[in-house]
PDB file of C-alpha atoms and ligand atoms in Angstrom:
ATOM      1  CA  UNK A   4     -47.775  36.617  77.749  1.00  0.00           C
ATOM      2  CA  UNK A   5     -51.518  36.749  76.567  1.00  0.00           C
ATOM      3  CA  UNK A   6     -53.636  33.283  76.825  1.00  0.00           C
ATOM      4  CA  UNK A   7     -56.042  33.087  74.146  1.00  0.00           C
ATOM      5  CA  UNK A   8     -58.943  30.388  73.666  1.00  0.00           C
ATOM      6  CA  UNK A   9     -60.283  31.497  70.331  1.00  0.00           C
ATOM      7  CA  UNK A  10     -59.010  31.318  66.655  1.00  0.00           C
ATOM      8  CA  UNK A  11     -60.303  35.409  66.220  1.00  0.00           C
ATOM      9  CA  UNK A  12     -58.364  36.281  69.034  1.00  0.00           C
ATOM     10  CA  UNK A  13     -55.347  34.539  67.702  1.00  0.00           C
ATOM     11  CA  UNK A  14     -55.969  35.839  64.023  1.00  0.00           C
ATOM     12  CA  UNK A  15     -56.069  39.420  65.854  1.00  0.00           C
ATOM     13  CA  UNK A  16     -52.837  38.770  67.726  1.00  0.00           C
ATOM     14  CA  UNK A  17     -51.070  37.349  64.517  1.00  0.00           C
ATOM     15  CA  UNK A  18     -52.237  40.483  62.227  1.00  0.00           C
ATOM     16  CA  UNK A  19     -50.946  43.223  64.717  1.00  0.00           C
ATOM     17  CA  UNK A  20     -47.602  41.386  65.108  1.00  0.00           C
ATOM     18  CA  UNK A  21     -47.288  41.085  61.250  1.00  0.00           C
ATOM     19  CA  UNK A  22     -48.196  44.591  61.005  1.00  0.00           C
ATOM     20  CA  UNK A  23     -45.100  45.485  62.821  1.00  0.00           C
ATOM     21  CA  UNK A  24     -42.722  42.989  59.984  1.00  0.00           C
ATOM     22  CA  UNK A  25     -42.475  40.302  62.994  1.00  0.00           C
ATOM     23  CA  UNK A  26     -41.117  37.401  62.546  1.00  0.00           C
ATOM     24  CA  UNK A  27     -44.221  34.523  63.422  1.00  0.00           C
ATOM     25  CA  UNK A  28     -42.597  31.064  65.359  1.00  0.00           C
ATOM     26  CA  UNK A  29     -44.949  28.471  65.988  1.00  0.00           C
ATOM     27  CA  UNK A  30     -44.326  25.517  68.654  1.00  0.00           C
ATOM     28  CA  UNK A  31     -47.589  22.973  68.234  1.00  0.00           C
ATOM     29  CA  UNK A  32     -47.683  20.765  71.628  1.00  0.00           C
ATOM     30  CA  UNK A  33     -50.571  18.562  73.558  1.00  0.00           C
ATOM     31  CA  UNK A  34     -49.438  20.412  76.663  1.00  0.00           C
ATOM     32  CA  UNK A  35     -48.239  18.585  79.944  1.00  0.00           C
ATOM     33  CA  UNK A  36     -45.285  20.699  78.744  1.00  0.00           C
ATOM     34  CA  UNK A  37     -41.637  19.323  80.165  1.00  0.00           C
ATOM     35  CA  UNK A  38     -38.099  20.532  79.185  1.00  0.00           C
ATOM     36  CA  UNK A  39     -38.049  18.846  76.081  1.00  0.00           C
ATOM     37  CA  UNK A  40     -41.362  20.992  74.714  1.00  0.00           C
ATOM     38  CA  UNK A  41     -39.258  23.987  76.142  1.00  0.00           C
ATOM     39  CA  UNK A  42     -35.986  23.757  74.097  1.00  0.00           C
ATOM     40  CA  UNK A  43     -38.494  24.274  71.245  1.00  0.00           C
ATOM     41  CA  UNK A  44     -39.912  27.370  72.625  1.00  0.00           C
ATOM     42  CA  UNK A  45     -36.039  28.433  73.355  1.00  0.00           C
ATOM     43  CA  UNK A  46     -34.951  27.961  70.133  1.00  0.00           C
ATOM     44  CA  UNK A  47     -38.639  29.778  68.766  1.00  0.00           C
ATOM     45  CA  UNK A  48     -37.697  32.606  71.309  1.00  0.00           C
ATOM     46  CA  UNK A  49     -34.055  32.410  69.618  1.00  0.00           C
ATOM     47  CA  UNK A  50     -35.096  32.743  66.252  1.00  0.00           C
ATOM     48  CA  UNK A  51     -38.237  34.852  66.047  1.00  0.00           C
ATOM     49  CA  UNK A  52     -40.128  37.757  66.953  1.00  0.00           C
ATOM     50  CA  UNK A  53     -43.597  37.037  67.779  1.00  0.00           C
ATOM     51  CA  UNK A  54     -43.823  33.403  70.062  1.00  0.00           C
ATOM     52  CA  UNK A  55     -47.091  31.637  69.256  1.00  0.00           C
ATOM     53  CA  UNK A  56     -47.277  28.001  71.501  1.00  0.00           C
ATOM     54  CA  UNK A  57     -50.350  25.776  70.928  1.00  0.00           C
ATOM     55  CA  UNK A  58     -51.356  23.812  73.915  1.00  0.00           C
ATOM     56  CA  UNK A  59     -53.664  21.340  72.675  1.00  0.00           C
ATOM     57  CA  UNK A  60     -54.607  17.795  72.914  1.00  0.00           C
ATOM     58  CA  UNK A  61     -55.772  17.001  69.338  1.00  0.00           C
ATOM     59  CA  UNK A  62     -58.588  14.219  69.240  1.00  0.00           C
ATOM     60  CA  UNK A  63     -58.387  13.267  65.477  1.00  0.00           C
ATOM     61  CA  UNK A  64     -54.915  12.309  65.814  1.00  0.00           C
ATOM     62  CA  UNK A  65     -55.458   9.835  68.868  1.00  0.00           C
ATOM     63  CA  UNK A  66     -56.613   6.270  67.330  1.00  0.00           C
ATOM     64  CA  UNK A  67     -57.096   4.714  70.881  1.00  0.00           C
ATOM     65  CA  UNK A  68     -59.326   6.303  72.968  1.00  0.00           C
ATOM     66  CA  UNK A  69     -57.771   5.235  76.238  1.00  0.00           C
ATOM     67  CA  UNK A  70     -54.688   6.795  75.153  1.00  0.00           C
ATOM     68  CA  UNK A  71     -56.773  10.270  74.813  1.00  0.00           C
ATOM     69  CA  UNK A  72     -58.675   9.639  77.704  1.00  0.00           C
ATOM     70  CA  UNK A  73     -55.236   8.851  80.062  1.00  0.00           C
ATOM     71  CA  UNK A  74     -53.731  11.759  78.129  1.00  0.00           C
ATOM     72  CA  UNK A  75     -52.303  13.969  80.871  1.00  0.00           C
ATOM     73  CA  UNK A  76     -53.358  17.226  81.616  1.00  0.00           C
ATOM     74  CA  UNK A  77     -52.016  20.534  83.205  1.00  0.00           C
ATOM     75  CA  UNK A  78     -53.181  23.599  81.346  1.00  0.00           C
ATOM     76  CA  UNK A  79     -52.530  26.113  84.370  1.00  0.00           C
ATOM     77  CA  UNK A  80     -49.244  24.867  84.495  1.00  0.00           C
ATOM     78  CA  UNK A  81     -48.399  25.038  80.976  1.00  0.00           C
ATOM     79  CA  UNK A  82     -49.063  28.579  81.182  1.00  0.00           C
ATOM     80  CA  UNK A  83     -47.197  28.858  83.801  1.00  0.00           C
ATOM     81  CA  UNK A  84     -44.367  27.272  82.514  1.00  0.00           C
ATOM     82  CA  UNK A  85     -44.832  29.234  78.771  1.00  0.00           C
ATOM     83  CA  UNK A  86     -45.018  32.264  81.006  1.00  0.00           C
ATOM     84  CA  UNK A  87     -41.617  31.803  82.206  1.00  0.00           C
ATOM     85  CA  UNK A  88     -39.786  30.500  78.923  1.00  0.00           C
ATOM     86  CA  UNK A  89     -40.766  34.178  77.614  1.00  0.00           C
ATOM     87  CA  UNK A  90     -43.951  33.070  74.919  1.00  0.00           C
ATOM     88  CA  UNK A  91     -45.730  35.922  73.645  1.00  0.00           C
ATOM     89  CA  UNK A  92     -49.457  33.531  72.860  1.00  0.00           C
ATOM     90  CA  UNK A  93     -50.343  30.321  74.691  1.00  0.00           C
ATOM     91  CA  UNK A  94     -52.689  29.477  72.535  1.00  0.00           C
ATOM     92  CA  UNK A  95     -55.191  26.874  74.459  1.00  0.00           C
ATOM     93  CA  UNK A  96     -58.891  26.167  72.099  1.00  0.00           C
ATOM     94  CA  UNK A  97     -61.343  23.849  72.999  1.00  0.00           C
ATOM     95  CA  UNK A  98     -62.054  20.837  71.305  1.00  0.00           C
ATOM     96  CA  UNK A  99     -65.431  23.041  69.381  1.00  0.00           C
ATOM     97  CA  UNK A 100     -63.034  26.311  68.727  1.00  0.00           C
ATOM     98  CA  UNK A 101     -60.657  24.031  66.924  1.00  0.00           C
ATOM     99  CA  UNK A 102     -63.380  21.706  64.974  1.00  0.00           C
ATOM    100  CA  UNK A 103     -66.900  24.076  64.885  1.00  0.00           C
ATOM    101  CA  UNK A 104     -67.893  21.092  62.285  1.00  0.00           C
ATOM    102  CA  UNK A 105     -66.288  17.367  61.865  1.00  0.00           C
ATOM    103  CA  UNK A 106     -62.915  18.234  59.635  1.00  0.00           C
ATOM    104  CA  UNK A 107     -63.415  15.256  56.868  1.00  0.00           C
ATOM    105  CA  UNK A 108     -60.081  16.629  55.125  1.00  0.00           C
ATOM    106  CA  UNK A 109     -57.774  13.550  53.883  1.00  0.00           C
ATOM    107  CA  UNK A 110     -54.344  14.461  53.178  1.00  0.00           C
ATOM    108  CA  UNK A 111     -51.849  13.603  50.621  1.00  0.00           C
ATOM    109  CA  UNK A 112     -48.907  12.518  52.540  1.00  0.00           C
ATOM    110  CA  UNK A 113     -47.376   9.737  50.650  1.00  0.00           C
ATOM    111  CA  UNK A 114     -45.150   6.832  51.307  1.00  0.00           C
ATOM    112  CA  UNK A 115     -43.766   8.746  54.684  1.00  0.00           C
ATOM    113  CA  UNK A 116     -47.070   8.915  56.372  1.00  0.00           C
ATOM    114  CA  UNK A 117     -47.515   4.839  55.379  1.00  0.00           C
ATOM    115  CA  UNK A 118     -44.830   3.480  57.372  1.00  0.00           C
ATOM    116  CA  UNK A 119     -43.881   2.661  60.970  1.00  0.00           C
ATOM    117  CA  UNK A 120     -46.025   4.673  63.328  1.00  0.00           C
ATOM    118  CA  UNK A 121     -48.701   5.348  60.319  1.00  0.00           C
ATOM    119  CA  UNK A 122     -49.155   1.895  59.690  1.00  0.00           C
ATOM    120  CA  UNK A 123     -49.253   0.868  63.408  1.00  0.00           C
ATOM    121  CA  UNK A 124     -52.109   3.720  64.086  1.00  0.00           C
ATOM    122  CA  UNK A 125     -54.067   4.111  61.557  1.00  0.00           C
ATOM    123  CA  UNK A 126     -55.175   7.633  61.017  1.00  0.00           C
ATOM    124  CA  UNK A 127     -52.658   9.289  63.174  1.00  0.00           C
ATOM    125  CA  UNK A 128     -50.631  11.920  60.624  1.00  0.00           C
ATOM    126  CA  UNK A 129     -53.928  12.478  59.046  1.00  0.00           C
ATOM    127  CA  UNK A 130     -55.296  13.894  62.439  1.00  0.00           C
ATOM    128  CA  UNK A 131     -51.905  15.383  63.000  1.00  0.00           C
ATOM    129  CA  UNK A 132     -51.927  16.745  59.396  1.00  0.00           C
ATOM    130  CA  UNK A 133     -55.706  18.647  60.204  1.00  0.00           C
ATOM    131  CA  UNK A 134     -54.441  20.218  63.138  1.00  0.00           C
ATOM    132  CA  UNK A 135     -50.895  21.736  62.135  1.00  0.00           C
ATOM    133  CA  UNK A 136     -52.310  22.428  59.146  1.00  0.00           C
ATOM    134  CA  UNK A 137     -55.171  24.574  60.652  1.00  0.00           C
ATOM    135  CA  UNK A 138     -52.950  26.264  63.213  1.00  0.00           C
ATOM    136  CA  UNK A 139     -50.193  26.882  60.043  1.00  0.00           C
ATOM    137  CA  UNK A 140     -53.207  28.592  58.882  1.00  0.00           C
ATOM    138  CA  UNK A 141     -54.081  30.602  62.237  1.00  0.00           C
ATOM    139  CA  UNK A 142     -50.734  31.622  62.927  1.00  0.00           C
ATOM    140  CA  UNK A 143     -49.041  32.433  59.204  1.00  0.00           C
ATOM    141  CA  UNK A 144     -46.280  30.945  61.086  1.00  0.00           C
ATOM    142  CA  UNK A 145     -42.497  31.960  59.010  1.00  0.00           C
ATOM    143  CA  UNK A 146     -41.093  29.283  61.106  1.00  0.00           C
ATOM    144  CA  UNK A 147     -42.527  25.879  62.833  1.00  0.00           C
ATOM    145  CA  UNK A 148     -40.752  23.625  65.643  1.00  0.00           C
ATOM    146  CA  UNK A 149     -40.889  19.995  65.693  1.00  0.00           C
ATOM    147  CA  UNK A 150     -38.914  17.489  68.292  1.00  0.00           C
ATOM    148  CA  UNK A 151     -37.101  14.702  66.919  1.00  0.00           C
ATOM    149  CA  UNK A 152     -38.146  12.432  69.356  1.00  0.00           C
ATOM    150  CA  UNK A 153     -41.098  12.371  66.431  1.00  0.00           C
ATOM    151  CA  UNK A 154     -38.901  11.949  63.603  1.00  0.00           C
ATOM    152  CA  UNK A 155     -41.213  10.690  61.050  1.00  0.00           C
ATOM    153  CA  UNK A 156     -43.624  13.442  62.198  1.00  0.00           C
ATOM    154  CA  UNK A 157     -41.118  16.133  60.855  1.00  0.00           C
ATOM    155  CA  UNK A 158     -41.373  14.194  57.425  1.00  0.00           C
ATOM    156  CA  UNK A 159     -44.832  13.868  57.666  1.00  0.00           C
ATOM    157  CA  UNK A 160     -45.007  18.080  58.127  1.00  0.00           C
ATOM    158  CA  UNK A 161     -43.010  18.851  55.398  1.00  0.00           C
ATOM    159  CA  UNK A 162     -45.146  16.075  52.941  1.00  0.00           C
ATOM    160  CA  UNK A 163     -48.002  18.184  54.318  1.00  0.00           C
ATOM    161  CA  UNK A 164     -46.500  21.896  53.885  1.00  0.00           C
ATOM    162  CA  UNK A 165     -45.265  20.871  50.185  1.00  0.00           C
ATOM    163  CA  UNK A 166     -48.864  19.268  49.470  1.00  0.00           C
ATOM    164  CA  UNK A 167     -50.738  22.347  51.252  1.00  0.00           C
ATOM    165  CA  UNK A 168     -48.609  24.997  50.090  1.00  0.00           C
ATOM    166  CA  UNK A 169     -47.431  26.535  52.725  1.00  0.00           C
ATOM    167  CA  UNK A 170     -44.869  29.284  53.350  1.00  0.00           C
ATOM    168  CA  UNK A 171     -43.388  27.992  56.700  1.00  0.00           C
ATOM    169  CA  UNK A 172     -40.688  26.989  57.385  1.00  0.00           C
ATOM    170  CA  UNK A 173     -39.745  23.395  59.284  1.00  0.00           C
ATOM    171  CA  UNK A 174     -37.212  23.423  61.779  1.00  0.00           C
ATOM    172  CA  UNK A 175     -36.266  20.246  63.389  1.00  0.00           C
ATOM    173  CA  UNK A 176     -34.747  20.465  66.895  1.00  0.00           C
ATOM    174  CA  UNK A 177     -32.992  17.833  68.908  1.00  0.00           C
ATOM    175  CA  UNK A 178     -34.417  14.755  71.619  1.00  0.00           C
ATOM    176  CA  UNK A 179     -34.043  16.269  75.141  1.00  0.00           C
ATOM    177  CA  UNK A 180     -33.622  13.265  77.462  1.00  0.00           C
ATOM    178  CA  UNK A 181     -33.069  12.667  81.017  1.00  0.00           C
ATOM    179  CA  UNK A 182     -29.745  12.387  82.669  1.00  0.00           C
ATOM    180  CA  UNK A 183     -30.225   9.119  82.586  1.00  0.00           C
ATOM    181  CA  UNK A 184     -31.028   8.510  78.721  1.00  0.00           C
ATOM    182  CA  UNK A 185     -34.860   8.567  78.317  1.00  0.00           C
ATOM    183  CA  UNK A 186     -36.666  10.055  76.401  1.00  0.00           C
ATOM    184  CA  UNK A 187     -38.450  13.147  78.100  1.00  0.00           C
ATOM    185  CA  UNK A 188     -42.296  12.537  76.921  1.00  0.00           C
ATOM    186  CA  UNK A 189     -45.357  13.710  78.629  1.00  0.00           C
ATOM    187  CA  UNK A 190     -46.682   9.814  78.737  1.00  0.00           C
ATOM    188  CA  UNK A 191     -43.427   9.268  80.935  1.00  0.00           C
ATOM    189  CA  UNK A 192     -45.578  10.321  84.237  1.00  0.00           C
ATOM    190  CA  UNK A 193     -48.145   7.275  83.657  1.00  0.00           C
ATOM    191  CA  UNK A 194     -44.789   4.743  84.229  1.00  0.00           C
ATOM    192  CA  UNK A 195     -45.175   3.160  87.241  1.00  0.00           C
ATOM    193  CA  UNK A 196     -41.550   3.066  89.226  1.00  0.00           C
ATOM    194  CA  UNK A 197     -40.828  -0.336  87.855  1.00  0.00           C
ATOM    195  CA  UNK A 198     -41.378   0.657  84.731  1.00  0.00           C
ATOM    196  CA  UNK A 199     -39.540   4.165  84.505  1.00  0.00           C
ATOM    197  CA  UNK A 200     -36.063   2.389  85.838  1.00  0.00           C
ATOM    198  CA  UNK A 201     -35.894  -0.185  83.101  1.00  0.00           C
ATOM    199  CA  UNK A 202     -36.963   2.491  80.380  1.00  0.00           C
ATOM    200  CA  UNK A 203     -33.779   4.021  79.847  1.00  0.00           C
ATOM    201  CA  UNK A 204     -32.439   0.660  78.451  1.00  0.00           C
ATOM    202  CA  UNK A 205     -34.621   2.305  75.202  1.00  0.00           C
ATOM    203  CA  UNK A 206     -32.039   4.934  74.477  1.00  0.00           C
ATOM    204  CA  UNK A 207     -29.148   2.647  75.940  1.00  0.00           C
ATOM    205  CA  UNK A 208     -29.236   0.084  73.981  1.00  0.00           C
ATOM    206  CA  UNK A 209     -30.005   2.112  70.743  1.00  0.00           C
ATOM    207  CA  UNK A 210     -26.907   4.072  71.386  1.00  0.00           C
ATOM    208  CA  UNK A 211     -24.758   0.780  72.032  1.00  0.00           C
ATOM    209  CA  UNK A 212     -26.264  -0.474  68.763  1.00  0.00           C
ATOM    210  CA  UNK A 213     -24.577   2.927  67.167  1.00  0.00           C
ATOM    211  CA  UNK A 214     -20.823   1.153  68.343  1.00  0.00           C
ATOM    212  CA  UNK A 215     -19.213   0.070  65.245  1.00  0.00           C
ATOM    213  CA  UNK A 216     -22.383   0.499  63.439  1.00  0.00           C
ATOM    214  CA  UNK A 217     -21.013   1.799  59.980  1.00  0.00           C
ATOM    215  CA  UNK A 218     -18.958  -1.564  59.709  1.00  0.00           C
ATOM    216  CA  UNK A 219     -22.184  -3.669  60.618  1.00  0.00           C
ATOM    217  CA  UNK A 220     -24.997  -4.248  58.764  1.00  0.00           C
ATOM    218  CA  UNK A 221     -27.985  -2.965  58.980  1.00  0.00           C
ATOM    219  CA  UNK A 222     -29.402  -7.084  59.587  1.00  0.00           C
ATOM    220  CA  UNK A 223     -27.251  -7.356  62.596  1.00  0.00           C
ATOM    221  CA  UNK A 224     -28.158  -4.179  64.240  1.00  0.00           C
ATOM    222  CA  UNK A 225     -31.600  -4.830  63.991  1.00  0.00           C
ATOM    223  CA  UNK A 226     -30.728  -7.869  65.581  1.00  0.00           C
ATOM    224  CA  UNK A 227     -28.883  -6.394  68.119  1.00  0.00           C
ATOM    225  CA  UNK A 228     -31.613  -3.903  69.313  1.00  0.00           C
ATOM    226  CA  UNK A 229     -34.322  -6.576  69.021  1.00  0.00           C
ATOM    227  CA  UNK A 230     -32.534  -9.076  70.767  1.00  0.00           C
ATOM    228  CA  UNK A 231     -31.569  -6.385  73.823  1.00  0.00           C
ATOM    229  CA  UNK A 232     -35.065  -5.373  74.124  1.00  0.00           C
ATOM    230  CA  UNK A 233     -37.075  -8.702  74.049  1.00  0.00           C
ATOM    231  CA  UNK A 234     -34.645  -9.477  77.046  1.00  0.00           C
ATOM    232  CA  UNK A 235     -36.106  -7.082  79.303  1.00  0.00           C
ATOM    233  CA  UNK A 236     -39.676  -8.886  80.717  1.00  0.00           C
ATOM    234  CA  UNK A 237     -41.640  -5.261  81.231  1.00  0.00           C
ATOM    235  CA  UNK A 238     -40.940  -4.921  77.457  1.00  0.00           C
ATOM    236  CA  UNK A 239     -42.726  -5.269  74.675  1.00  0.00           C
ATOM    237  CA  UNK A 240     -41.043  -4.165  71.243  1.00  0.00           C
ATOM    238  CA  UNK A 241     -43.802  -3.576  68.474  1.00  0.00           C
ATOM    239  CA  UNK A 242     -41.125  -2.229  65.882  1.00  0.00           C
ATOM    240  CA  UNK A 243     -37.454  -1.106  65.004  1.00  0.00           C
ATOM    241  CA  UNK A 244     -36.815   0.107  61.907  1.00  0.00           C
ATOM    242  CA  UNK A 245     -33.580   1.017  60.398  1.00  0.00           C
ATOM    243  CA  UNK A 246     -34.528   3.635  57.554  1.00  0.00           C
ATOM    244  CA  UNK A 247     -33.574   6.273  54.976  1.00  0.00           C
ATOM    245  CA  UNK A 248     -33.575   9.724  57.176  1.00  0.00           C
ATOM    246  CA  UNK A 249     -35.539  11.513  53.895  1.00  0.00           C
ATOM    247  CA  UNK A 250     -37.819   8.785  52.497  1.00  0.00           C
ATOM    248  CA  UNK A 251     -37.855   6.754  55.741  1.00  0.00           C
ATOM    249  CA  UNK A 252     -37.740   3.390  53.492  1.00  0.00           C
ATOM    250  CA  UNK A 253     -36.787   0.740  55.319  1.00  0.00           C
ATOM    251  CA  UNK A 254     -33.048   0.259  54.472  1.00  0.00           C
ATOM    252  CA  UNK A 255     -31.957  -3.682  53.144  1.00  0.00           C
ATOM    253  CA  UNK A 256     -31.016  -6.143  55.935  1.00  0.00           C
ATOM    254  CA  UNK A 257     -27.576  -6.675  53.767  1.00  0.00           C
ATOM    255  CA  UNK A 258     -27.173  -2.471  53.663  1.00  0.00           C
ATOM    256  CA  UNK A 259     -24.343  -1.039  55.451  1.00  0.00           C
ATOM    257  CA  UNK A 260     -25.600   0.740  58.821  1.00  0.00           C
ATOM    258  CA  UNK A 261     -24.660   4.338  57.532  1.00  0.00           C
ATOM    259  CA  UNK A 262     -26.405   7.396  57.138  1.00  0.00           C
ATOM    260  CA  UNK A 263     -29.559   6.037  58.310  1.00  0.00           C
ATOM    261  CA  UNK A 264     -32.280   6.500  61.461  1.00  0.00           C
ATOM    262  CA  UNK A 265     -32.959   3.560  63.349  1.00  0.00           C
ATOM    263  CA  UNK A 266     -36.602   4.321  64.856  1.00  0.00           C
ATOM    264  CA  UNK A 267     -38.277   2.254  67.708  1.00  0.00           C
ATOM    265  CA  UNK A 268     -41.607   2.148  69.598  1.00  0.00           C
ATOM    266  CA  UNK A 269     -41.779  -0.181  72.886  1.00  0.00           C
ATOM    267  CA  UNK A 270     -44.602  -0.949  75.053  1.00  0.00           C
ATOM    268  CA  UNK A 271     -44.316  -0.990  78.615  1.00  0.00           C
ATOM    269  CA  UNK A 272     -47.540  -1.628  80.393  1.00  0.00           C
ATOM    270  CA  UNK A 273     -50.424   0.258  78.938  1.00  0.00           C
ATOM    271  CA  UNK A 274     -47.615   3.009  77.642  1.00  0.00           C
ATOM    272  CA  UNK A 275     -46.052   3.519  74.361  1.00  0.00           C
ATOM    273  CA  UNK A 276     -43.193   5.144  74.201  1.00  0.00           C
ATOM    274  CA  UNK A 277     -41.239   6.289  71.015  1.00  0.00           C
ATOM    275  CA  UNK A 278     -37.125   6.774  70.945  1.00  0.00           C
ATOM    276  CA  UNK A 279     -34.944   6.876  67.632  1.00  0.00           C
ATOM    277  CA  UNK A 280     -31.124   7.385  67.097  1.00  0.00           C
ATOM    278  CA  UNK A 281     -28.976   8.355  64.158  1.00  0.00           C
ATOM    279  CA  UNK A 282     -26.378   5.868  62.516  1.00  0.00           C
ATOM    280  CA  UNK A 283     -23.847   8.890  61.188  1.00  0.00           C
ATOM    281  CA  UNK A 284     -22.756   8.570  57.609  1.00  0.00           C
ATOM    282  CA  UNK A 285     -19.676   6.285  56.792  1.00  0.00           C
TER     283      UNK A 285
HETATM  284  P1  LIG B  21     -46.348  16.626  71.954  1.00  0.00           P
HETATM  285  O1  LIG B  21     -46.858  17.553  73.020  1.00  0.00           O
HETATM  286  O2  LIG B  21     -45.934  15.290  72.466  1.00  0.00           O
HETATM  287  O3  LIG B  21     -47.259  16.560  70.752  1.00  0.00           O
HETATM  288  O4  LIG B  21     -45.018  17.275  71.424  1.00  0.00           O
HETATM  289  C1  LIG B  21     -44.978  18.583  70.937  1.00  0.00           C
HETATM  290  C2  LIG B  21     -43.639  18.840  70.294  1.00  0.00           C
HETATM  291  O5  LIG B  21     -42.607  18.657  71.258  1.00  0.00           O
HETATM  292  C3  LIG B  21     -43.358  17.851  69.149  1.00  0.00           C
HETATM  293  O6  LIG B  21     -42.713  18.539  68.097  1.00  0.00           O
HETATM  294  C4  LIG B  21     -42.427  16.862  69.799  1.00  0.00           C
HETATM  295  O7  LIG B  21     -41.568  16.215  68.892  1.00  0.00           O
HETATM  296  C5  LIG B  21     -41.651  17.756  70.743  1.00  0.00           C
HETATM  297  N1  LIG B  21     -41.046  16.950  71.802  1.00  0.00           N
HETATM  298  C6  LIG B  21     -41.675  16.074  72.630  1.00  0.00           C
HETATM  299  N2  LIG B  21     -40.776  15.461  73.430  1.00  0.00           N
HETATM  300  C7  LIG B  21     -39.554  15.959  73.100  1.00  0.00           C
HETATM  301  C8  LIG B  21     -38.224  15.713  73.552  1.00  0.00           C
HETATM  302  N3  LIG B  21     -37.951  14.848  74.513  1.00  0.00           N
HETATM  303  N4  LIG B  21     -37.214  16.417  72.970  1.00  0.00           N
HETATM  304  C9  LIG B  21     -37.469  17.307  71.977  1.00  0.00           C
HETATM  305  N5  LIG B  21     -38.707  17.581  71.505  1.00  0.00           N
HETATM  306  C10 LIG B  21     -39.731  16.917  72.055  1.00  0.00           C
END
C-alpha cells in the first residue's frame, strides 16, 4: 500500500491505474478508522480494482470547533490498519494540500441537505459536499462508499453527484455495531464508562420501536422512542425523525410506520452520537 500526502501524487497514482482499465473505489473517512470504516474498504476491495481510502479530518464540515478540536486522531494507525484490510492508496493531505485557497463553493443540495442534521449544524453537507466533491474529482472514483450510520449523508452525495455531474457511482453499505448494539463511531472513545454502558439503549430502543411498527403509527412511535430516551438521565435527545428513505420528508404523525427511516441524534455529555433504523415496508 502506498501513503500519499499530495493531490499530484494521487492524480499520478489514479492515471496509471486507469491506464491499466482499473476499476477506481473510493472510501472518504476522518480516520480513527474502526471496523465499521473497514467493511467499507471490504466491500471497495470486493468490488474494485484500484483501492483509494481518504483519511482526513475535513474542517469546513465541522460547525463546532470543539468537536474538531476533540476530534480523535491516529494517522499511523490508520495506515496500519488500511495496510492490513489490503488498500492500494491511503490517501492522508494536510489541511493546505486539500484547501491551497479558502473553497467559497455553495452547493445545490436541496430539501435533503435542509433537514435533520443540516438544520441542526448549519453548514455541515456544504463542507461535506467541498470535500467529496474534490476527492470525486482526485480520484475519478467509478464507485464511492458511504456508511449508513450517515443516512442522510448518502442522500446528500447523490444531491451532490446529480448537481456536480459526476460519473460515480454511490454505494451505500450497512451500520456495523457492537455486540452489544451501538453504533461503532470514532467519537465512541471520548464516552466516559458511564456513558458508553447506557449508549446502547440508542439502537435498543430504536429496534424495539421497529415491534409491530407497520400496524402503529408513525405518532406513536415517535412517542415511543422519545419517551424511552428522555428516561435515561445521561441523555439528551435533540431529534427523532421518522422520514421518507428518498426525500427524507418527515412522514405525518397519523402515517402508517412503513417503509420509512426513523433517524436519531442523542447527546450524551459533550458527545453526539447519530443511530437510525429502518421501519420495513408493510
Ligand atoms: P467518518 O470517518 O465518520 O466520516 O466516516 C467515514 C465513512 O464511514 C462514512 O461513510 C460513514 O458513514 C462510515 N461509517 C462510520 N461508522 C460506521 C459504522 N458503524 N458502520 C458503517 N459505516 C460507518
Amino acid at each position: 500500500m502506498k501513503i500519499i500526502y499530495t493531490v499530484n501524487e494521487l492524480r499520478r497514482a489514479v492515471r496509471d491505474a486507469k491506464s491499466n482499465q482499473s476499476v477506481i473505489g473510493l472510501v472518504p473517512t476522518m480516520g480513527a478508522l474502526h471496523q465499521g470504516h473497514l467493511s467499507l474498504v471490504a466491500r471497495a476491495r470486493k468490488e474494485c480494482d484500484f483501492v483509494i481510502v481518504s483519511v482526513f479530518v475535513n474542517p469546513t464540515q465541522f460547525n463546532n470547533p470543539d468537536d474538531l478540536r476533540t476530534y480523535p486522531r491516529s494517522e499511523e494507525a490508520d495506515c496500519e490498519l488500511l495496510r492490513q484490510a489490503g488498500a492500494d492508496v491511503a490517501f492522508v493531505p494536510s489541511v493546505s494540500e486539500m484547501y491551497p485557497e479558502p473553497d467559497t463553493r455553495i452547493f445545490d443540495l436541496g430539501k435533503v441537505a435542509q433537514v435533520m442534521e443540516g438544520a441542526m449544524r448549519p453548514g455541515h453537507f456544504n463542507g461535506v459536499a467541498q470535500v467529496v466533491s474534490k476527492l470525486f474529482d482526485f480520484t475519478q472514483a467509478d464507485r464511492a462508499y458511504f456508511g449508513e450510520k450517515d443516512f442522510q449523508q448518502i442522500a446528500v452525495i447523490r444531491a451532490m453527484v446529480a448537481s456536480e455531474g459526476f460519473k460515480t457511482q454511490i454505494v451505500p453499505c450497512p451500520i456495523v455495531r457492537e455486540s452489544d448494539g451501538l453504533a461503532l463511531s470514532s467519537r465512541n472513545v471520548r464516552l466516559s464508562g458511564e456513558q458508553r454502558a447506557v449508549a446502547p439503549r440508542i439502537h435498543a430502543i430504536l429496534a424495539e420501536s421497529c415491534i409491530g411498527a407497520n400496524e402503529k403509527s408513525v405518532g406513536e412511535v415517535k412517542q415511543f422512542v422519545c419517551d424511552g430516551i428522555s428516561a435515561i438521565e445521561a441523555m439528551r435527545l435533540e431529534y427523532f425523525e421518522i422520514v421518507n428513505p428518498t426525500t427524507l420528508e418527515s412522514l405525518p404523525d397519523d402515517a402508517p410506520c412503513s417503509d420509512a427511516v426513523g433517524c436519531i441524534t442523542v447527546w450524551l455529555g459533550d458527545v453526539r452520537l447519530i443511530d437510525n433504523i429502518k421501519y420495513s415496508a408493510l
